[in-house]
mmCIF file of C-alpha atoms in Angstrom:
data_model
loop_
_atom_site.group_PDB
_atom_site.id
_atom_site.type_symbol
_atom_site.label_atom_id
_atom_site.label_comp_id
_atom_site.label_asym_id
_atom_site.label_seq_id
_atom_site.Cartn_x
_atom_site.Cartn_y
_atom_site.Cartn_z
ATOM 1 C CA MET A 17 51.273 -58.387 107.786
ATOM 2 C CA ILE A 18 48.319 -56.167 106.935
ATOM 3 C CA LEU A 19 49.036 -53.890 103.969
ATOM 4 C CA GLY A 20 46.639 -51.177 102.835
ATOM 5 C CA LEU A 21 46.514 -49.181 99.610
ATOM 6 C CA GLY A 22 44.760 -45.878 99.219
ATOM 7 C CA ASN A 23 44.623 -42.520 97.404
ATOM 8 C CA SER A 24 45.323 -43.250 93.711
ATOM 9 C CA LYS A 25 42.618 -42.615 91.095
ATOM 10 C CA GLY A 26 44.566 -42.963 87.868
ATOM 11 C CA GLY A 27 47.742 -44.289 86.348
ATOM 12 C CA VAL A 28 48.640 -47.691 87.729
ATOM 13 C CA GLY A 29 45.689 -47.652 90.128
ATOM 14 C CA LYS A 30 45.844 -48.957 93.666
ATOM 15 C CA SER A 31 43.445 -51.790 92.752
ATOM 16 C CA THR A 32 45.840 -52.967 90.031
ATOM 17 C CA ILE A 33 48.755 -52.736 92.442
ATOM 18 C CA ALA A 34 46.800 -54.638 95.107
ATOM 19 C CA ALA A 35 45.877 -57.455 92.722
ATOM 20 C CA ASN A 36 49.446 -57.864 91.502
ATOM 21 C CA LEU A 37 50.823 -57.836 95.047
ATOM 22 C CA VAL A 38 48.464 -60.636 96.067
ATOM 23 C CA VAL A 39 49.436 -62.774 93.079
ATOM 24 C CA GLU A 40 53.162 -62.184 93.528
ATOM 25 C CA LEU A 41 53.176 -62.871 97.263
ATOM 26 C CA CYS A 42 51.152 -66.064 96.833
ATOM 27 C CA ASP A 43 53.529 -67.201 94.096
ATOM 28 C CA ARG A 44 56.461 -66.576 96.447
ATOM 29 C CA GLY A 45 54.898 -68.904 99.001
ATOM 30 C CA TYR A 46 53.324 -66.300 101.306
ATOM 31 C CA PRO A 47 49.570 -67.029 101.594
ATOM 32 C CA THR A 48 48.022 -63.630 100.911
ATOM 33 C CA ALA A 49 44.390 -62.582 100.649
ATOM 34 C CA LEU A 50 42.706 -59.490 99.207
ATOM 35 C CA ILE A 51 40.126 -57.466 101.082
ATOM 36 C CA ASP A 52 38.285 -55.314 98.555
ATOM 37 C CA ALA A 53 36.673 -52.337 100.286
ATOM 38 C CA GLU A 54 35.445 -50.782 97.043
ATOM 39 C CA LYS A 55 31.705 -50.798 96.394
ATOM 40 C CA ASN A 56 30.627 -54.107 94.777
ATOM 41 C CA SER A 57 34.185 -55.483 95.192
ATOM 42 C CA PRO A 58 35.230 -55.170 91.514
ATOM 43 C CA THR A 59 38.883 -56.112 92.060
ATOM 44 C CA ALA A 60 37.980 -59.184 94.114
ATOM 45 C CA ARG A 61 35.625 -60.401 91.389
ATOM 46 C CA ARG A 62 38.209 -59.870 88.644
ATOM 47 C CA LEU A 63 40.918 -61.569 90.679
ATOM 48 C CA LEU A 64 38.740 -64.652 91.223
ATOM 49 C CA LYS A 65 38.136 -64.891 87.480
ATOM 50 C CA TYR A 66 41.889 -64.686 86.967
ATOM 51 C CA ASP A 67 42.593 -67.433 89.531
ATOM 52 C CA PRO A 68 39.679 -69.045 91.450
ATOM 53 C CA THR A 69 42.092 -70.437 94.068
ATOM 54 C CA LEU A 70 43.005 -66.970 95.361
ATOM 55 C CA VAL A 71 41.386 -65.833 98.605
ATOM 56 C CA VAL A 72 39.351 -62.629 98.441
ATOM 57 C CA LYS A 73 36.756 -60.929 100.621
ATOM 58 C CA GLY A 74 34.547 -57.891 100.198
ATOM 59 C CA ALA A 75 34.240 -55.534 103.180
ATOM 60 C CA SER A 76 32.989 -51.963 103.134
ATOM 61 C CA SER A 77 32.773 -50.797 106.770
ATOM 62 C CA LEU A 78 35.506 -50.629 109.398
ATOM 63 C CA GLU A 79 33.739 -53.386 111.344
ATOM 64 C CA GLU A 80 33.613 -55.640 108.273
ATOM 65 C CA ILE A 81 37.275 -54.945 107.472
ATOM 66 C CA ASP A 82 38.313 -55.721 111.069
ATOM 67 C CA GLU A 83 36.341 -58.972 111.033
ATOM 68 C CA ALA A 84 37.785 -60.020 107.666
ATOM 69 C CA VAL A 85 41.345 -59.187 108.767
ATOM 70 C CA GLU A 86 40.929 -61.244 111.945
ATOM 71 C CA GLN A 87 39.499 -64.244 110.069
ATOM 72 C CA LEU A 88 42.204 -64.180 107.420
ATOM 73 C CA ALA A 89 45.022 -63.700 109.923
ATOM 74 C CA GLN A 90 43.753 -66.619 111.980
ATOM 75 C CA SER A 91 43.816 -68.786 108.855
ATOM 76 C CA GLY A 92 47.475 -67.879 108.275
ATOM 77 C CA HIS A 93 47.085 -65.220 105.580
ATOM 78 C CA HIS A 94 48.801 -61.934 105.059
ATOM 79 C CA VAL A 95 46.276 -59.340 103.910
ATOM 80 C CA VAL A 96 46.236 -56.643 101.223
ATOM 81 C CA ILE A 97 43.410 -54.112 101.623
ATOM 82 C CA ASP A 98 42.221 -52.238 98.548
ATOM 83 C CA SER A 99 40.400 -49.243 100.006
ATOM 84 C CA PRO A 100 38.686 -46.296 98.301
ATOM 85 C CA GLY A 101 41.035 -44.309 100.558
ATOM 86 C CA ARG A 102 40.017 -40.795 99.510
ATOM 87 C CA SER A 103 37.733 -39.504 102.267
ATOM 88 C CA GLY A 104 38.591 -39.013 105.926
ATOM 89 C CA ASP A 105 36.475 -41.969 107.091
ATOM 90 C CA GLU A 106 37.915 -44.309 104.460
ATOM 91 C CA LEU A 107 41.492 -43.332 105.272
ATOM 92 C CA THR A 108 40.815 -43.630 108.992
ATOM 93 C CA ALA A 109 39.591 -47.203 108.485
ATOM 94 C CA LEU A 110 42.646 -48.004 106.373
ATOM 95 C CA CYS A 111 45.084 -46.582 108.937
ATOM 96 C CA LEU A 112 43.447 -48.398 111.837
ATOM 97 C CA ALA A 113 43.483 -51.767 110.068
ATOM 98 C CA SER A 114 46.934 -51.695 108.430
ATOM 99 C CA ASP A 115 50.511 -52.308 109.533
ATOM 100 C CA ILE A 116 51.774 -50.480 106.434
ATOM 101 C CA VAL A 117 49.988 -48.153 104.007
ATOM 102 C CA LEU A 118 51.196 -47.678 100.432
ATOM 103 C CA ILE A 119 50.143 -44.423 98.788
ATOM 104 C CA PRO A 120 50.458 -44.376 94.990
ATOM 105 C CA MET A 121 50.500 -40.932 93.395
ATOM 106 C CA GLN A 122 50.980 -39.577 89.917
ATOM 107 C CA THR A 123 53.406 -36.740 89.329
ATOM 108 C CA THR A 124 50.712 -34.107 88.804
ATOM 109 C CA GLU A 125 49.791 -31.032 90.818
ATOM 110 C CA GLN A 126 46.340 -32.477 91.570
ATOM 111 C CA ASP A 127 47.782 -35.702 92.949
ATOM 112 C CA LEU A 128 50.344 -33.740 94.944
ATOM 113 C CA LEU A 129 47.616 -31.697 96.657
ATOM 114 C CA GLN A 130 45.486 -34.769 97.332
ATOM 115 C CA THR A 131 48.429 -36.785 98.614
ATOM 116 C CA THR A 132 49.455 -34.004 101.003
ATOM 117 C CA ASP A 133 46.053 -34.309 102.724
ATOM 118 C CA VAL A 134 46.404 -38.107 102.886
ATOM 119 C CA LEU A 135 49.890 -37.881 104.357
ATOM 120 C CA THR A 136 48.755 -35.381 106.980
ATOM 121 C CA LEU A 137 46.198 -37.903 108.231
ATOM 122 C CA VAL A 138 48.670 -40.801 108.120
ATOM 123 C CA ARG A 139 51.236 -38.797 110.077
ATOM 124 C CA ALA A 140 48.596 -37.919 112.677
ATOM 125 C CA PHE A 141 47.885 -41.610 113.208
ATOM 126 C CA GLN A 142 51.584 -42.379 113.459
ATOM 127 C CA ARG A 143 51.989 -39.826 116.242
ATOM 128 C CA ARG A 144 49.061 -41.288 118.164
ATOM 129 C CA MET A 145 49.867 -44.960 117.541
ATOM 130 C CA ALA A 146 53.615 -45.160 118.158
ATOM 131 C CA GLY A 147 54.554 -44.989 114.477
ATOM 132 C CA ARG A 148 51.803 -47.244 113.145
ATOM 133 C CA PRO A 149 50.921 -47.613 110.371
ATOM 134 C CA GLN A 150 54.202 -47.347 108.550
ATOM 135 C CA ALA A 151 53.760 -45.716 105.152
ATOM 136 C CA ALA A 152 55.451 -45.176 101.825
ATOM 137 C CA ILE A 153 54.655 -43.167 98.706
ATOM 138 C CA ILE A 154 54.895 -44.871 95.306
ATOM 139 C CA LEU A 155 55.437 -42.591 92.317
ATOM 140 C CA ASN A 156 53.028 -43.913 89.748
ATOM 141 C CA ALA A 157 52.564 -43.810 85.960
ATOM 142 C CA THR A 158 56.031 -42.355 85.452
ATOM 143 C CA ARG A 159 58.093 -42.361 82.276
ATOM 144 C CA ARG A 160 61.685 -43.307 81.635
ATOM 145 C CA ARG A 161 64.005 -40.480 82.720
ATOM 146 C CA ASP A 162 60.997 -38.670 84.211
ATOM 147 C CA ILE A 163 62.187 -35.223 85.293
ATOM 148 C CA ALA A 164 58.841 -34.479 86.975
ATOM 149 C CA ALA A 165 59.184 -37.619 89.097
ATOM 150 C CA ARG A 166 62.569 -36.467 90.350
ATOM 151 C CA ARG A 167 61.150 -33.050 91.229
ATOM 152 C CA PHE A 168 58.147 -34.547 93.023
ATOM 153 C CA ARG A 169 60.379 -36.937 94.963
ATOM 154 C CA GLU A 170 62.423 -34.019 96.286
ATOM 155 C CA GLY A 171 59.293 -32.028 97.122
ATOM 156 C CA LEU A 172 57.743 -34.869 99.119
ATOM 157 C CA LEU A 173 60.729 -35.500 101.389
ATOM 158 C CA PRO A 174 59.852 -32.765 103.935
ATOM 159 C CA LEU A 175 56.435 -34.390 104.537
ATOM 160 C CA GLY A 176 58.090 -37.129 106.573
ATOM 161 C CA VAL A 177 56.874 -40.211 104.662
ATOM 162 C CA PRO A 178 59.443 -42.213 102.679
ATOM 163 C CA VAL A 179 59.194 -42.230 98.897
ATOM 164 C CA ALA A 180 59.891 -45.653 97.376
ATOM 165 C CA LYS A 181 62.903 -45.933 95.096
ATOM 166 C CA THR A 182 60.775 -48.153 92.846
ATOM 167 C CA GLN A 183 58.539 -46.283 90.414
ATOM 168 C CA LEU A 184 55.645 -47.834 88.504
ATOM 169 C CA ARG A 185 55.832 -46.777 84.892
ATOM 170 C CA ARG A 186 52.949 -45.892 82.600
ATOM 171 C CA LEU A 187 52.561 -49.224 80.780
ATOM 172 C CA ASP A 188 49.515 -50.461 78.859
ATOM 173 C CA ASP A 189 49.974 -53.993 80.196
ATOM 174 C CA TYR A 190 48.592 -52.851 83.550
ATOM 175 C CA ARG A 191 45.519 -51.325 81.946
ATOM 176 C CA PHE A 192 44.290 -54.444 80.212
ATOM 177 C CA SER A 193 45.231 -57.201 82.677
ATOM 178 C CA VAL A 194 44.123 -57.844 86.241
ATOM 179 C CA SER A 195 47.616 -59.246 86.860
ATOM 180 C CA VAL A 196 50.821 -59.107 84.851
ATOM 181 C CA MET A 197 52.764 -61.473 87.078
ATOM 182 C CA ARG A 198 52.390 -64.887 85.432
ATOM 183 C CA ASP A 199 52.565 -64.185 81.700
ATOM 184 C CA SER A 200 55.988 -63.414 80.266
ATOM 185 C CA GLU A 201 54.312 -61.727 77.294
ATOM 186 C CA LEU A 202 52.904 -59.141 79.699
ATOM 187 C CA ASN A 203 56.401 -58.460 81.006
ATOM 188 C CA ARG A 204 57.983 -57.438 77.724
ATOM 189 C CA GLN A 205 58.225 -53.841 78.939
ATOM 190 C CA GLY A 206 58.978 -54.875 82.519
ATOM 191 C CA ALA A 207 55.580 -54.415 84.180
ATOM 192 C CA ALA A 208 55.956 -57.533 86.336
ATOM 193 C CA ASP A 209 59.575 -56.694 87.086
ATOM 194 C CA ASP A 210 58.494 -53.317 88.483
ATOM 195 C CA ILE A 211 55.991 -55.020 90.812
ATOM 196 C CA ARG A 212 58.619 -57.544 91.952
ATOM 197 C CA THR A 213 61.083 -54.753 92.682
ATOM 198 C CA LEU A 214 58.377 -52.951 94.663
ATOM 199 C CA VAL A 215 57.706 -56.119 96.680
ATOM 200 C CA ASP A 216 61.409 -56.558 97.401
ATOM 201 C CA GLU A 217 61.755 -52.953 98.529
ATOM 202 C CA LEU A 218 58.604 -52.363 100.577
ATOM 203 C CA VAL A 219 56.944 -55.673 101.444
ATOM 204 C CA MET A 220 59.628 -58.294 102.002
ATOM 205 C CA PRO A 221 61.323 -56.397 104.863
ATOM 206 C CA HIS A 222 58.030 -56.619 106.801
ATOM 207 C CA LEU A 223 57.527 -60.282 106.007
ATOM 208 C CA ASN A 224 61.095 -61.161 106.926
ATOM 209 C CA HIS A 225 60.734 -59.220 110.184
ATOM 210 C CA GLN A 226 57.423 -60.810 111.141
ATOM 211 C CA GLY A 227 58.221 -64.332 110.035
ATOM 212 C CA VAL A 228 54.615 -65.484 109.949
ATOM 213 C CA ALA A 229 51.343 -63.859 108.978
ATOM 214 C CA ASN A 230 50.260 -61.067 111.324
ATOM 215 C CA GLU A 231 52.879 -61.864 113.965
ATOM 216 C CA GLN A 232 53.381 -58.912 116.291
#
């Protein structure tokens, strides 16, 4: 399975989501590597400091991403790609490399406008590539009983990309930790539980369907 994240600038950022997904999937027994396509690979460097046994690679161009994906898949790894994912070229690279793209967005007008452009490109690729990559929107930095989140969820439905039931709440634990998955103190408000629920909803169905890393 090749999973890409793009679009989000704030809230629970895509880099934070990517790092936590890698840790959680590895801890569940699914060898998973991070490809950091951001300049200077900041998430990869932080993740290695957190746990030097994790597998990470930096790759900035489409060719480098393709090469890294192939190497990691051959070594039996699932792959999470943390892409800048804001320009056309970056999103094109993400769509071409990924089996599934997760698109975090905050419930703001600015994020709604930006996400609409991202979804238009994703849907164009799906039409050309027999439904690939699959995609899902993650409502991000929400609050308990968030009325805006409910309104945004309803407004996004006509765009044709599923909106995850799981929402990532605005919690400080994400801001100050590269991963919240292994420290119960960082889960007092449920930050790790939210990530685990997200994995169960969006990631595990792909892993259970594929059986092994990158199986077609």
